[in-house]
Amino acid sequence: MFQGKVPLLSLHALEQIHIFIFVLAVTHVALSAFTVLLGLLQVVTPKLLLVRA
């Protein structure tokens, strides 16, 4: 069925791409969470300062 054909990517290359996509996804989630936390901090901090005054 696959006679005379070669794979587009080797198994090693496919594994490396898989690892790259996984690291990219984890980095994206971590930086998104960090951005949300910074936004929350920016919203909450002035309110805390007003309560203390």
mmCIF file of N, CA and C in Angstrom:
data_model
loop_
_atom_site.group_PDB
_atom_site.id
_atom_site.type_symbol
_atom_site.label_atom_id
_atom_site.label_comp_id
_atom_site.label_asym_id
_atom_site.label_seq_id
_atom_site.Cartn_x
_atom_site.Cartn_y
_atom_site.Cartn_z
ATOM 1 N N MET A 1 0.821 -1.192 0.000
ATOM 2 C CA MET A 1 0.000 0.000 0.000
ATOM 3 C C MET A 1 0.871 1.263 0.000
ATOM 4 N N PHE A 2 1.935 1.271 0.826
ATOM 5 C CA PHE A 2 2.803 2.449 0.914
ATOM 6 C C PHE A 2 4.137 2.222 0.211
ATOM 7 N N GLN A 3 4.170 1.361 -0.760
ATOM 8 C CA GLN A 3 5.425 1.050 -1.441
ATOM 9 C C GLN A 3 5.912 2.254 -2.241
ATOM 10 N N GLY A 4 7.189 2.532 -2.115
ATOM 11 C CA GLY A 4 7.784 3.619 -2.869
ATOM 12 C C GLY A 4 7.552 4.994 -2.274
ATOM 13 N N LYS A 5 6.962 5.064 -1.107
ATOM 14 C CA LYS A 5 6.693 6.360 -0.478
ATOM 15 C C LYS A 5 7.553 6.523 0.770
ATOM 16 N N VAL A 6 7.929 7.749 1.028
ATOM 17 C CA VAL A 6 8.714 8.045 2.226
ATOM 18 C C VAL A 6 7.896 8.968 3.117
ATOM 19 N N PRO A 7 8.080 8.876 4.433
ATOM 20 C CA PRO A 7 7.318 9.754 5.328
ATOM 21 C C PRO A 7 7.761 11.208 5.175
ATOM 22 N N LEU A 8 6.813 12.113 5.334
ATOM 23 C CA LEU A 8 7.112 13.540 5.243
ATOM 24 C C LEU A 8 8.026 13.965 6.386
ATOM 25 N N LEU A 9 7.769 13.439 7.579
ATOM 26 C CA LEU A 9 8.587 13.737 8.756
ATOM 27 C C LEU A 9 9.032 12.431 9.393
ATOM 28 N N SER A 10 10.242 12.426 9.919
ATOM 29 C CA SER A 10 10.698 11.244 10.643
ATOM 30 C C SER A 10 9.999 11.198 12.003
ATOM 31 N N LEU A 11 10.076 10.063 12.652
ATOM 32 C CA LEU A 11 9.455 9.940 13.968
ATOM 33 C C LEU A 11 10.097 10.892 14.968
ATOM 34 N N HIS A 12 11.396 11.075 14.854
ATOM 35 C CA HIS A 12 12.094 11.998 15.760
ATOM 36 C C HIS A 12 11.612 13.431 15.538
ATOM 37 N N ALA A 13 11.467 13.835 14.282
ATOM 38 C CA ALA A 13 10.989 15.189 13.978
ATOM 39 C C ALA A 13 9.563 15.371 14.481
ATOM 40 N N LEU A 14 8.732 14.361 14.317
ATOM 41 C CA LEU A 14 7.351 14.427 14.791
ATOM 42 C C LEU A 14 7.306 14.572 16.309
ATOM 43 N N GLU A 15 8.177 13.855 16.998
ATOM 44 C CA GLU A 15 8.249 13.954 18.456
ATOM 45 C C GLU A 15 8.715 15.347 18.889
ATOM 46 N N GLN A 16 9.695 15.893 18.183
ATOM 47 C CA GLN A 16 10.186 17.232 18.504
ATOM 48 C C GLN A 16 9.102 18.288 18.287
ATOM 49 N N ILE A 17 8.330 18.151 17.225
ATOM 50 C CA ILE A 17 7.230 19.092 16.969
ATOM 51 C C ILE A 17 6.179 18.971 18.064
ATOM 52 N N HIS A 18 5.903 17.751 18.500
ATOM 53 C CA HIS A 18 4.928 17.540 19.567
ATOM 54 C C HIS A 18 5.376 18.227 20.850
ATOM 55 N N ILE A 19 6.640 18.070 21.199
ATOM 56 C CA ILE A 19 7.181 18.709 22.404
ATOM 57 C C ILE A 19 7.126 20.226 22.269
ATOM 58 N N PHE A 20 7.469 20.745 21.094
ATOM 59 C CA PHE A 20 7.437 22.188 20.863
ATOM 60 C C PHE A 20 6.026 22.743 21.035
ATOM 61 N N ILE A 21 5.032 22.068 20.463
ATOM 62 C CA ILE A 21 3.649 22.533 20.580
ATOM 63 C C ILE A 21 3.197 22.480 22.033
ATOM 64 N N PHE A 22 3.583 21.437 22.762
ATOM 65 C CA PHE A 22 3.217 21.330 24.172
ATOM 66 C C PHE A 22 3.826 22.473 24.982
ATOM 67 N N VAL A 23 5.105 22.748 24.779
ATOM 68 C CA VAL A 23 5.774 23.836 25.502
ATOM 69 C C VAL A 23 5.153 25.174 25.128
ATOM 70 N N LEU A 24 4.833 25.363 23.864
ATOM 71 C CA LEU A 24 4.192 26.592 23.408
ATOM 72 C C LEU A 24 2.835 26.780 24.084
ATOM 73 N N ALA A 25 2.051 25.706 24.196
ATOM 74 C CA ALA A 25 0.737 25.785 24.833
ATOM 75 C C ALA A 25 0.860 26.091 26.325
ATOM 76 N N VAL A 26 1.781 25.433 27.006
ATOM 77 C CA VAL A 26 1.971 25.676 28.437
ATOM 78 C C VAL A 26 2.432 27.109 28.679
ATOM 79 N N THR A 27 3.338 27.600 27.838
ATOM 80 C CA THR A 27 3.808 28.981 27.962
ATOM 81 C C THR A 27 2.668 29.960 27.735
ATOM 82 N N HIS A 28 1.828 29.676 26.748
ATOM 83 C CA HIS A 28 0.686 30.542 26.459
ATOM 84 C C HIS A 28 -0.268 30.611 27.653
ATOM 85 N N VAL A 29 -0.576 29.476 28.241
ATOM 86 C CA VAL A 29 -1.482 29.442 29.392
ATOM 87 C C VAL A 29 -0.864 30.168 30.581
ATOM 88 N N ALA A 30 0.417 29.943 30.838
ATOM 89 C CA ALA A 30 1.085 30.579 31.978
ATOM 90 C C ALA A 30 1.133 32.094 31.811
ATOM 91 N N LEU A 31 1.486 32.567 30.631
ATOM 92 C CA LEU A 31 1.558 34.015 30.420
ATOM 93 C C LEU A 31 0.172 34.656 30.428
ATOM 94 N N SER A 32 -0.833 33.942 29.952
ATOM 95 C CA SER A 32 -2.199 34.463 30.006
ATOM 96 C C SER A 32 -2.665 34.589 31.453
ATOM 97 N N ALA A 33 -2.384 33.586 32.267
ATOM 98 C CA ALA A 33 -2.755 33.646 33.681
ATOM 99 C C ALA A 33 -2.009 34.775 34.382
ATOM 100 N N PHE A 34 -0.742 34.960 34.059
ATOM 101 C CA PHE A 34 0.049 36.043 34.640
ATOM 102 C C PHE A 34 -0.533 37.402 34.260
ATOM 103 N N THR A 35 -0.971 37.549 33.014
ATOM 104 C CA THR A 35 -1.575 38.799 32.557
ATOM 105 C C THR A 35 -2.879 39.077 33.290
ATOM 106 N N VAL A 36 -3.690 38.051 33.484
ATOM 107 C CA VAL A 36 -4.950 38.220 34.213
ATOM 108 C C VAL A 36 -4.670 38.614 35.656
ATOM 109 N N LEU A 37 -3.689 37.981 36.282
ATOM 110 C CA LEU A 37 -3.347 38.327 37.663
ATOM 111 C C LEU A 37 -2.845 39.763 37.774
ATOM 112 N N LEU A 38 -2.043 40.200 36.821
ATOM 113 C CA LEU A 38 -1.587 41.591 36.833
ATOM 114 C C LEU A 38 -2.761 42.550 36.657
ATOM 115 N N GLY A 39 -3.709 42.198 35.810
ATOM 116 C CA GLY A 39 -4.899 43.026 35.627
ATOM 117 C C GLY A 39 -5.725 43.106 36.892
ATOM 118 N N LEU A 40 -5.912 41.978 37.556
ATOM 119 C CA LEU A 40 -6.658 41.978 38.820
ATOM 120 C C LEU A 40 -5.941 42.811 39.876
ATOM 121 N N LEU A 41 -4.639 42.686 39.934
ATOM 122 C CA LEU A 41 -3.855 43.465 40.885
ATOM 123 C C LEU A 41 -3.994 44.957 40.608
ATOM 124 N N GLN A 42 -4.030 45.318 39.347
ATOM 125 C CA GLN A 42 -4.164 46.720 38.964
ATOM 126 C C GLN A 42 -5.541 47.262 39.343
ATOM 127 N N VAL A 43 -6.558 46.422 39.313
ATOM 128 C CA VAL A 43 -7.908 46.855 39.671
ATOM 129 C C VAL A 43 -8.082 46.900 41.184
ATOM 130 N N VAL A 44 -7.548 45.920 41.900
ATOM 131 C CA VAL A 44 -7.775 45.795 43.341
ATOM 132 C C VAL A 44 -6.916 46.768 44.142
ATOM 133 N N THR A 45 -5.697 47.030 43.717
ATOM 134 C CA THR A 45 -4.775 47.868 44.487
ATOM 135 C C THR A 45 -5.320 49.267 44.765
ATOM 136 N N PRO A 46 -5.863 49.993 43.788
ATOM 137 C CA PRO A 46 -6.408 51.320 44.101
ATOM 138 C C PRO A 46 -7.576 51.254 45.094
ATOM 139 N N LYS A 47 -8.385 50.204 45.002
ATOM 140 C CA LYS A 47 -9.505 50.062 45.935
ATOM 141 C C LYS A 47 -8.992 49.861 47.357
ATOM 142 N N LEU A 48 -7.924 49.082 47.519
ATOM 143 C CA LEU A 48 -7.352 48.874 48.849
ATOM 144 C C LEU A 48 -6.771 50.171 49.397
ATOM 145 N N LEU A 49 -6.163 50.963 48.536
ATOM 146 C CA LEU A 49 -5.589 52.231 48.982
ATOM 147 C C LEU A 49 -6.677 53.210 49.396
ATOM 148 N N LEU A 50 -7.822 53.181 48.717
ATOM 149 C CA LEU A 50 -8.927 54.075 49.070
ATOM 150 C C LEU A 50 -9.559 53.669 50.399
ATOM 151 N N VAL A 51 -9.626 52.374 50.674
ATOM 152 C CA VAL A 51 -10.215 51.896 51.927
ATOM 153 C C VAL A 51 -9.346 52.316 53.104
ATOM 154 N N ARG A 52 -8.026 52.277 52.949
ATOM 155 C CA ARG A 52 -7.119 52.632 54.041
ATOM 156 C C ARG A 52 -7.108 54.134 54.304
ATOM 157 N N ALA A 53 -7.390 54.950 53.319
ATOM 158 C CA ALA A 53 -7.300 56.409 53.471
ATOM 159 C C ALA A 53 -8.428 56.969 54.305
#
